[in-house]
PDB file of N, CA and C in Angstrom:
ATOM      1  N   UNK R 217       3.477 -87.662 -39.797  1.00  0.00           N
ATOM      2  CA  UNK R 217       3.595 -88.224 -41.126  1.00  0.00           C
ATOM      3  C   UNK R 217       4.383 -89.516 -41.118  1.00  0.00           C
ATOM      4  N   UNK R 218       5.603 -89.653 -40.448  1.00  0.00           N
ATOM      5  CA  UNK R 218       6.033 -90.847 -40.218  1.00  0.00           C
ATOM      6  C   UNK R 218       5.529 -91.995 -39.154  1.00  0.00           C
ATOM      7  N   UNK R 219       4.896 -92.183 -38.823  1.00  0.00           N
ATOM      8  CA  UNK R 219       4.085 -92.824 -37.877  1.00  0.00           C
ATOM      9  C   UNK R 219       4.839 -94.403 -38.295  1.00  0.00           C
ATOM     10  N   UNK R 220       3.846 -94.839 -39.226  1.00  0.00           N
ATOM     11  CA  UNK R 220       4.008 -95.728 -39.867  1.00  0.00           C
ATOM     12  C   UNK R 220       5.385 -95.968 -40.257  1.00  0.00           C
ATOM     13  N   UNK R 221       5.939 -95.226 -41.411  1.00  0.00           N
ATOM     14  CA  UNK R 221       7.294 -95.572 -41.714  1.00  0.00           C
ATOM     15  C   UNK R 221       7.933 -96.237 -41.290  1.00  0.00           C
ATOM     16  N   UNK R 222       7.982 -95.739 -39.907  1.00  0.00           N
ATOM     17  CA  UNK R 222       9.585 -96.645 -38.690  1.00  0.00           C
ATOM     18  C   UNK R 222       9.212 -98.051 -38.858  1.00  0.00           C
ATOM     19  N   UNK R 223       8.303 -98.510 -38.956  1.00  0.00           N
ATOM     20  CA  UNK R 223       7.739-100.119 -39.269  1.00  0.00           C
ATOM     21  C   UNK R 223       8.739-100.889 -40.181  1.00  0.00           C
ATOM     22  N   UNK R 224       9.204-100.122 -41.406  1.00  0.00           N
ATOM     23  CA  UNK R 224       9.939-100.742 -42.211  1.00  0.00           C
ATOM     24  C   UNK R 224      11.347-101.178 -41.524  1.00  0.00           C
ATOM     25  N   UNK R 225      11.623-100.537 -40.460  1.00  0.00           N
ATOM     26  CA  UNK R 225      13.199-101.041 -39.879  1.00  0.00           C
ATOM     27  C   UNK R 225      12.879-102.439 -39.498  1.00  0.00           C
ATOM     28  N   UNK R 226      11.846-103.179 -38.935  1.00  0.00           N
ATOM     29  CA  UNK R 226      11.626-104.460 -38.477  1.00  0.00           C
ATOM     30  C   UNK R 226      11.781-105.408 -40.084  1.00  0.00           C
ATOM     31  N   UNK R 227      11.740-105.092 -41.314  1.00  0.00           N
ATOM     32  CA  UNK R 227      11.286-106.119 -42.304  1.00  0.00           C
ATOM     33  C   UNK R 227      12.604-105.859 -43.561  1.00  0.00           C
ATOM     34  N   UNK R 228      13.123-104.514 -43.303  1.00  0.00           N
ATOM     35  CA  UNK R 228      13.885-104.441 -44.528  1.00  0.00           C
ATOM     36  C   UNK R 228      14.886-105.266 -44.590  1.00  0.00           C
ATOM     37  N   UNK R 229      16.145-104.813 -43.074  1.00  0.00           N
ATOM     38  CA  UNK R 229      16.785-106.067 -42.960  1.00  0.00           C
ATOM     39  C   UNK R 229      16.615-107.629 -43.749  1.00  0.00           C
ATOM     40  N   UNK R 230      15.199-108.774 -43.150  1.00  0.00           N
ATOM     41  CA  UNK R 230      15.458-109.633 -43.353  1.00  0.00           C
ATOM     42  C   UNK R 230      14.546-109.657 -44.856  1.00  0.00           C
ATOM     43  N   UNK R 231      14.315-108.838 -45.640  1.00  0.00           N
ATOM     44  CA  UNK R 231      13.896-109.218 -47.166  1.00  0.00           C
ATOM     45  C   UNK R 231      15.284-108.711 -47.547  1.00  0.00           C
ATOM     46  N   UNK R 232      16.184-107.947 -47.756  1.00  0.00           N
ATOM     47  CA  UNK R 232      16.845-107.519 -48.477  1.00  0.00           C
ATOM     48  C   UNK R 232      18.399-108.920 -47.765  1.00  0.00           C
ATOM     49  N   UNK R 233      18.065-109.286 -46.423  1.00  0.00           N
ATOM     50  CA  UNK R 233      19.465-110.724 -46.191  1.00  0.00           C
ATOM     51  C   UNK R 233      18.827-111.990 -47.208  1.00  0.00           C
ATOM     52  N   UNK R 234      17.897-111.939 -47.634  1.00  0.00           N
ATOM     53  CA  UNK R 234      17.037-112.869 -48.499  1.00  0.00           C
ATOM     54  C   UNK R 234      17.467-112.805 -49.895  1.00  0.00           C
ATOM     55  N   UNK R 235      17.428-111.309 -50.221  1.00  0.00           N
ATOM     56  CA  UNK R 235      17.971-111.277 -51.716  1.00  0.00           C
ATOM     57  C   UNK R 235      19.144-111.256 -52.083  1.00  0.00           C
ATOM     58  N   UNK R 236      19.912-111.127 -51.650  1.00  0.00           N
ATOM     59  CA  UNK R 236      21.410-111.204 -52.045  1.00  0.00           C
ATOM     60  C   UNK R 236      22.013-112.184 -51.446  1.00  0.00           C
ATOM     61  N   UNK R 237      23.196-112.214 -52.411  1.00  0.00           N
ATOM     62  CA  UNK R 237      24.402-113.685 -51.973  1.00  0.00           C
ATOM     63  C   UNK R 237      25.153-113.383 -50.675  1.00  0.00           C
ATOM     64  N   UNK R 238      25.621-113.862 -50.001  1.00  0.00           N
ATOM     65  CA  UNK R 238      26.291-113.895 -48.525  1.00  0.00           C
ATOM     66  C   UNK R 238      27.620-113.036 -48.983  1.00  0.00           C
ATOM     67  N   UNK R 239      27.805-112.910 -49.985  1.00  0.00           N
ATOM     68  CA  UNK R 239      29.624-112.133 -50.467  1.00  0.00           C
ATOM     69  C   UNK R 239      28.907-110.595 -50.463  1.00  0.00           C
ATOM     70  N   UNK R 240      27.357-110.364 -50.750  1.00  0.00           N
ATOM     71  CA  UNK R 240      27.372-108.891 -51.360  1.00  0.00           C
ATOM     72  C   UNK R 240      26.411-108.457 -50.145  1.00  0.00           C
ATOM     73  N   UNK R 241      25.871-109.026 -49.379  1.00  0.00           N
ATOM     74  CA  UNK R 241      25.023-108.885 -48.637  1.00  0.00           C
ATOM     75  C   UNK R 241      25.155-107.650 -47.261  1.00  0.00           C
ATOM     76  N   UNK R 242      26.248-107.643 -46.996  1.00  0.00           N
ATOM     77  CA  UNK R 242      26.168-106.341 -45.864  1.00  0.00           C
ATOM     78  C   UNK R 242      26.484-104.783 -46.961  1.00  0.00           C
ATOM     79  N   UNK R 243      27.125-105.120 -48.158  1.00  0.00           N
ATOM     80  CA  UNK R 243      27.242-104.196 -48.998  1.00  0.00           C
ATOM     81  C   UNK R 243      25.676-103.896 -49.364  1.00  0.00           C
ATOM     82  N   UNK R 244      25.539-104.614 -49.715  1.00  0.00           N
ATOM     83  CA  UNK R 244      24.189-104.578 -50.492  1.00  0.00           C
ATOM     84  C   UNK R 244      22.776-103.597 -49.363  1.00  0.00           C
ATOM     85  N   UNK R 245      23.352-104.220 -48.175  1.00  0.00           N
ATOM     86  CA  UNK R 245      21.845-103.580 -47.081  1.00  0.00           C
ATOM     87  C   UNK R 245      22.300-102.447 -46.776  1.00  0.00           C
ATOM     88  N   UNK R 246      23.804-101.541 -46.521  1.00  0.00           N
ATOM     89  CA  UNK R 246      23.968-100.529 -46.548  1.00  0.00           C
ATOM     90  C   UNK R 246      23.825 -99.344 -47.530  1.00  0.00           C
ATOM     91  N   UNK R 247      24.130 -99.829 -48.472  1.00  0.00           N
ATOM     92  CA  UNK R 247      24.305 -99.055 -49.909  1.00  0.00           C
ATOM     93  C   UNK R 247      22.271 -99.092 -50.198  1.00  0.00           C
ATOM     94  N   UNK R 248      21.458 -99.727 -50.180  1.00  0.00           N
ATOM     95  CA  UNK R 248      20.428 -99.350 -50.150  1.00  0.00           C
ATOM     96  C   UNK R 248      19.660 -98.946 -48.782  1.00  0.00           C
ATOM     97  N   UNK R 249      20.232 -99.108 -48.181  1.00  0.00           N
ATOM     98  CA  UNK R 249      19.570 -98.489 -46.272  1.00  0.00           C
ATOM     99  C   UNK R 249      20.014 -96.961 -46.640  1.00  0.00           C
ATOM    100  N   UNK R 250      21.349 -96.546 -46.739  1.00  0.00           N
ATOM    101  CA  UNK R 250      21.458 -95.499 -47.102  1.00  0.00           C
ATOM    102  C   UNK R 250      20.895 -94.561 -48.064  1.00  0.00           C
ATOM    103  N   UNK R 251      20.666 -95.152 -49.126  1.00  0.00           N
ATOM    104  CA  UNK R 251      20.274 -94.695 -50.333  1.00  0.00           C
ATOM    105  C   UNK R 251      19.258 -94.211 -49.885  1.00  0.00           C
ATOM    106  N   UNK R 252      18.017 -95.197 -49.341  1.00  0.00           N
ATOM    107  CA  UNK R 252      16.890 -94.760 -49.341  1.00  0.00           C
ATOM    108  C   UNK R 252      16.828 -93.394 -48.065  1.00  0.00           C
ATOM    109  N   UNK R 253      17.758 -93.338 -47.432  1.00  0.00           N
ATOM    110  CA  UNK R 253      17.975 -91.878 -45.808  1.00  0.00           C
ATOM    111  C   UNK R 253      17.935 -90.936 -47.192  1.00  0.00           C
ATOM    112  N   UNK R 254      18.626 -91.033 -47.842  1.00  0.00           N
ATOM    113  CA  UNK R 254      19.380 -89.477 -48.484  1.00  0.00           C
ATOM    114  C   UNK R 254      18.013 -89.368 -49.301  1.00  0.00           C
ATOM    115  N   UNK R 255      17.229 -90.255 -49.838  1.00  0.00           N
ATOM    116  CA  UNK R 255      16.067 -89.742 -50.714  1.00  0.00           C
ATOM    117  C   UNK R 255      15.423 -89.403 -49.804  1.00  0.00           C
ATOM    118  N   UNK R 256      14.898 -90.134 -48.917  1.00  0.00           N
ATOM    119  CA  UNK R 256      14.106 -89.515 -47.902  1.00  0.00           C
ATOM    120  C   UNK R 256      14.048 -88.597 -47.405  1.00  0.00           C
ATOM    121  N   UNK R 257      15.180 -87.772 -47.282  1.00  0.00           N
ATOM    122  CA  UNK R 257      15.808 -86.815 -46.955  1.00  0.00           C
ATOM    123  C   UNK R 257      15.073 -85.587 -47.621  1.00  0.00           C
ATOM    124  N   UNK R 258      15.019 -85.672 -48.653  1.00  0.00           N
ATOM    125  CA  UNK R 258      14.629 -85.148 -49.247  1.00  0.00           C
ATOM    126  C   UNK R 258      12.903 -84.198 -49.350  1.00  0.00           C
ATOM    127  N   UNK R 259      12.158 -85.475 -48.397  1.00  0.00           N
ATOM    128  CA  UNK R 259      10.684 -85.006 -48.098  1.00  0.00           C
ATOM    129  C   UNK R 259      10.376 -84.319 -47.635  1.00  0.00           C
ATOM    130  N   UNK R 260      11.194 -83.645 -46.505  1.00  0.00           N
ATOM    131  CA  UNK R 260      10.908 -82.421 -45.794  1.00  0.00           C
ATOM    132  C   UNK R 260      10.370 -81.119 -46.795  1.00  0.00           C
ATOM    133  N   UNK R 261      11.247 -81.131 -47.755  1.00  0.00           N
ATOM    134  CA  UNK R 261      12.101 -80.044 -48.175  1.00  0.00           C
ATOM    135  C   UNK R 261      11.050 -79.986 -49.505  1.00  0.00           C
ATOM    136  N   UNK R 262      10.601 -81.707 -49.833  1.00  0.00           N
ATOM    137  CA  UNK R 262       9.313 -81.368 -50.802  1.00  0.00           C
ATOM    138  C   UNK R 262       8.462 -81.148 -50.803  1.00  0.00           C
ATOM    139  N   UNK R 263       7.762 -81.836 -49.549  1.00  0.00           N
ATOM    140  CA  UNK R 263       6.632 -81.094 -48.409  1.00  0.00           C
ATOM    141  C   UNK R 263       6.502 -79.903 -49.047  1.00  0.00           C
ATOM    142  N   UNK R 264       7.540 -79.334 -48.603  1.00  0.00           N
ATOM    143  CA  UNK R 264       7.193 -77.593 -48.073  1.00  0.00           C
ATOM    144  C   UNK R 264       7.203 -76.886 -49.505  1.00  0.00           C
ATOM    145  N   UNK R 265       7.699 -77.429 -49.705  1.00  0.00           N
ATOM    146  CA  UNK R 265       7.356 -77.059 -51.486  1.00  0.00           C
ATOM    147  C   UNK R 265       6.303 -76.657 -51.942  1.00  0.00           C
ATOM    148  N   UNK R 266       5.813 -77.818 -52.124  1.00  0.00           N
ATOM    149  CA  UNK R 266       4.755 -78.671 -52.499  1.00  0.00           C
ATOM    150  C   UNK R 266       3.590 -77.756 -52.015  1.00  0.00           C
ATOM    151  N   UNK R 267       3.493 -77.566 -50.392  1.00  0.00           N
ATOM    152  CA  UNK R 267       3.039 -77.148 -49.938  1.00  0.00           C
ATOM    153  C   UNK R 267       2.937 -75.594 -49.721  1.00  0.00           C
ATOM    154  N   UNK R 268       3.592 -75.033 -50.493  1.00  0.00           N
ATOM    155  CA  UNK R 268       4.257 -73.343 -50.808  1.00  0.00           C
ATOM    156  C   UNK R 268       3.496 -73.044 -51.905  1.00  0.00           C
ATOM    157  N   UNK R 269       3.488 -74.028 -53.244  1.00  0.00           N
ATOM    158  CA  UNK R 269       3.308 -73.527 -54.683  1.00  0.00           C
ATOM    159  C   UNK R 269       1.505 -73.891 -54.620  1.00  0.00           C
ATOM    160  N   UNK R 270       1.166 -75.121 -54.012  1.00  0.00           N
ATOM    161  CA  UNK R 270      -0.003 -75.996 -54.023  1.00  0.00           C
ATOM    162  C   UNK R 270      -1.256 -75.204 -52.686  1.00  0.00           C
ATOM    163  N   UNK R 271      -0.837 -76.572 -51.697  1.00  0.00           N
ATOM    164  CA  UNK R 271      -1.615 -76.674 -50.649  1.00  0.00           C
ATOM    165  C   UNK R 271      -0.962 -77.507 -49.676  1.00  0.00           C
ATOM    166  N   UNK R 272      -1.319 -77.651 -48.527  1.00  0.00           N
ATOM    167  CA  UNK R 272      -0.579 -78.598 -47.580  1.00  0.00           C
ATOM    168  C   UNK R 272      -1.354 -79.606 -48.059  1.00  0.00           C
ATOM    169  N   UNK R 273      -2.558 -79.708 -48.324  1.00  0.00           N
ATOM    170  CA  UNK R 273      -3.687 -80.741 -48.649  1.00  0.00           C
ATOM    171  C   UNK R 273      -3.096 -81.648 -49.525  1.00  0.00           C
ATOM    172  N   UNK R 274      -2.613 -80.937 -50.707  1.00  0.00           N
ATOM    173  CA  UNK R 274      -2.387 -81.699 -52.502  1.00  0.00           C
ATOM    174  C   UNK R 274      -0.701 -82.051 -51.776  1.00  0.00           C
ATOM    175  N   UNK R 275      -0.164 -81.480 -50.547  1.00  0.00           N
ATOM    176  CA  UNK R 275       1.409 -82.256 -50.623  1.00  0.00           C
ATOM    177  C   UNK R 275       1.315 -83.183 -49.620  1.00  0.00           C
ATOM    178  N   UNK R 276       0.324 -82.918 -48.763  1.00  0.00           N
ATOM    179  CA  UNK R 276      -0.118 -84.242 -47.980  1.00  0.00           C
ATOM    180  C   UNK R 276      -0.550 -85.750 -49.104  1.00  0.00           C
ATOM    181  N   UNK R 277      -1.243 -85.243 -49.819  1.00  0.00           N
ATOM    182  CA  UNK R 277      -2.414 -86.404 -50.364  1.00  0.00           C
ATOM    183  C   UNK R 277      -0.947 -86.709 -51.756  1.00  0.00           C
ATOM    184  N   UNK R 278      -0.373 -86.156 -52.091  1.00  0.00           N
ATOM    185  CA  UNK R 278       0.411 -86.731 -53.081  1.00  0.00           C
ATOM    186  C   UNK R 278       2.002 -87.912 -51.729  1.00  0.00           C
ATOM    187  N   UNK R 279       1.890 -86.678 -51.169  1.00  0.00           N
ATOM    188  CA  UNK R 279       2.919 -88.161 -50.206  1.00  0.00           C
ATOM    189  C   UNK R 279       1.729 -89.508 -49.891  1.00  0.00           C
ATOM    190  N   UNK R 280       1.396 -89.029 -49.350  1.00  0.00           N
ATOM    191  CA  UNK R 280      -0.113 -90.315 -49.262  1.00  0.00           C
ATOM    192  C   UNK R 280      -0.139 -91.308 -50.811  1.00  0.00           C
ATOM    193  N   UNK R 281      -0.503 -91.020 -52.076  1.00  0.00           N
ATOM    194  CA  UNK R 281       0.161 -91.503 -52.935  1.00  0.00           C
ATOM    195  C   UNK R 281       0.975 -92.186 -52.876  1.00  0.00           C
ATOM    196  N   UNK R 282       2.007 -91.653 -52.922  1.00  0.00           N
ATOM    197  CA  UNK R 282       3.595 -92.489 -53.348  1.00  0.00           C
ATOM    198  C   UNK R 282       3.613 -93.528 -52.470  1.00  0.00           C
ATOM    199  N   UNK R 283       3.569 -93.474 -51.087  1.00  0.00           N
ATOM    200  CA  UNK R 283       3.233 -94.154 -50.160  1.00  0.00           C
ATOM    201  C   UNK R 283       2.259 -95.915 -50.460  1.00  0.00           C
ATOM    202  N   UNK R 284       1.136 -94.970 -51.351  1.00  0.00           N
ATOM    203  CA  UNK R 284       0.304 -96.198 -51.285  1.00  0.00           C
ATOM    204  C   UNK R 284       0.709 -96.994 -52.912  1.00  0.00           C
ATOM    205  N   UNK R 285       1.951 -96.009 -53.547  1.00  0.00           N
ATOM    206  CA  UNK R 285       2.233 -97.140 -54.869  1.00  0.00           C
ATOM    207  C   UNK R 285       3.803 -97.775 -54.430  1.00  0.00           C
ATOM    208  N   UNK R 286       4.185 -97.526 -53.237  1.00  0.00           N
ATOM    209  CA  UNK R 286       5.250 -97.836 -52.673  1.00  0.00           C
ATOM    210  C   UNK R 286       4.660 -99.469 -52.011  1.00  0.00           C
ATOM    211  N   UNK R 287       3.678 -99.451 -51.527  1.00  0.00           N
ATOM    212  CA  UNK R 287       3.007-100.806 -51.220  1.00  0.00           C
ATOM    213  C   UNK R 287       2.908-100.993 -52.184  1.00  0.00           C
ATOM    214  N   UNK R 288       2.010-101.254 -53.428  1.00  0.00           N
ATOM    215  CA  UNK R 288       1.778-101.666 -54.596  1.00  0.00           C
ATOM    216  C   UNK R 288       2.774-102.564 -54.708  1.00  0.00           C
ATOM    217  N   UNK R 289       3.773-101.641 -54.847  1.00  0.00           N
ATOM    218  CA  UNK R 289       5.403-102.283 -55.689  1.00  0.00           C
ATOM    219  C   UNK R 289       6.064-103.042 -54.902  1.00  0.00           C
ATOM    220  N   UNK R 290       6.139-103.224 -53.635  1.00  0.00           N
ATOM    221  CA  UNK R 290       6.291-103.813 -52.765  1.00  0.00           C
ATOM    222  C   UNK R 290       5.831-105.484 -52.568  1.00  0.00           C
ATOM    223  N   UNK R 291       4.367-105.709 -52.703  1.00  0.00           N
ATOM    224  CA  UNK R 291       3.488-106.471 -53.168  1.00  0.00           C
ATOM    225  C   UNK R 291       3.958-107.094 -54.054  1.00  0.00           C
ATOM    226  N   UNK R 292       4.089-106.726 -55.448  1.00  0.00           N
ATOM    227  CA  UNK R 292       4.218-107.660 -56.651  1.00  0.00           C
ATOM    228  C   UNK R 292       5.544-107.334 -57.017  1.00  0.00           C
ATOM    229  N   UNK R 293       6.746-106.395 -57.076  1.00  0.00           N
ATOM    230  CA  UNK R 293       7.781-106.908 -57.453  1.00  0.00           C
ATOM    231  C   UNK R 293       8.689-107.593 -56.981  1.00  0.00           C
ATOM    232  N   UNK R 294       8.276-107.240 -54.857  1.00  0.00           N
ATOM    233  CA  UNK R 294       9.199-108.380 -54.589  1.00  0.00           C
ATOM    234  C   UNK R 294       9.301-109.961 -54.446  1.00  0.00           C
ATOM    235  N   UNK R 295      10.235-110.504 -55.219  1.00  0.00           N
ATOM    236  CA  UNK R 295       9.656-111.686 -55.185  1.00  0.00           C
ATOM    237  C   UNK R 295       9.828-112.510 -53.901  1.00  0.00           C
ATOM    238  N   UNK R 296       9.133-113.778 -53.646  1.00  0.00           N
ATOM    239  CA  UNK R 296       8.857-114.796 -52.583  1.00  0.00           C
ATOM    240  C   UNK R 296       9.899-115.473 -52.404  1.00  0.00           C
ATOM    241  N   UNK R 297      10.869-115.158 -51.076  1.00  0.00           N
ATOM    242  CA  UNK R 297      12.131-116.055 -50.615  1.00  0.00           C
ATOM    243  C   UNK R 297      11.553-117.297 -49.992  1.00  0.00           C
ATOM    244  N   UNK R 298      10.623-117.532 -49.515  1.00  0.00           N
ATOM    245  CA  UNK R 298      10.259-118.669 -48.526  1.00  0.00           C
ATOM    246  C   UNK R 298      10.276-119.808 -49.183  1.00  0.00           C
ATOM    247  N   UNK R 299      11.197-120.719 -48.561  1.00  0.00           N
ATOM    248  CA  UNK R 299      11.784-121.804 -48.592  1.00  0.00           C
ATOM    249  C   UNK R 299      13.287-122.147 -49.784  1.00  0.00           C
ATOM    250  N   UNK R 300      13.518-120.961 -50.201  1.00  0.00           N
ATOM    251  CA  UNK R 300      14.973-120.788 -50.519  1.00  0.00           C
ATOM    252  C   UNK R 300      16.017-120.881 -49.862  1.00  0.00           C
ATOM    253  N   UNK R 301      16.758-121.839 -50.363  1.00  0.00           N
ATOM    254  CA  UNK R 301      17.886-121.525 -49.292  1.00  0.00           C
ATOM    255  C   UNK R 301      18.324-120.505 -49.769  1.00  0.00           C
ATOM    256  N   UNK R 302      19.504-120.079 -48.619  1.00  0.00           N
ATOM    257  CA  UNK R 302      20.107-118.884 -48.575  1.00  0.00           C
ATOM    258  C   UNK R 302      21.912-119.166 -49.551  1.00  0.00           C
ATOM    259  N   UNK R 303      22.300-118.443 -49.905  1.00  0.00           N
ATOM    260  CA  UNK R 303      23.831-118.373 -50.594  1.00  0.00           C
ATOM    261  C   UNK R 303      24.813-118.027 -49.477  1.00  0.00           C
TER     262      UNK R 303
END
């Protein structure tokens, strides 16, 4: 299921040193690097849930989902650093 995922360690870093000012910036990539472990954290545990009350199918295909509105949002809310300088 995570195959893909680990991909995001190569890109989060330098979009998220992009969005913030140089004063908030190592705060800023921890406090959401973290954030997002402890939600994540969480998938195992919804999986099996999911997959208890449902189907493995409907908790597969709903992570599959989120996944593909996680690109979506990705796409259009983040906005375009290129050629900004940096703070």
């Amino acid at each position: 299921m995570g195959m893909f995922v680990n991909g995001l360690n190569g890109g989060i870093g330098a979009i998220i040193s992009e969005a913030y000012p140089t004063v908030a910036r190592a705060t800023a990539q921890n406090t959401l690097w973290n954030l997002g472990r402890a939600v994540g954290s969480v998938g195992p545990l919804a999986v099996g849930a999911l997959a208890t009350k449902y189907s493995f199918h409907a908790a597969i295909g709903l992570l599959a989902l989120i996944y593909f509105l996680d690109i979506v949002a990705t796409l259009f809310l983040i906005p375009e650093f290129r050629g900004k300088e940096l703070e």
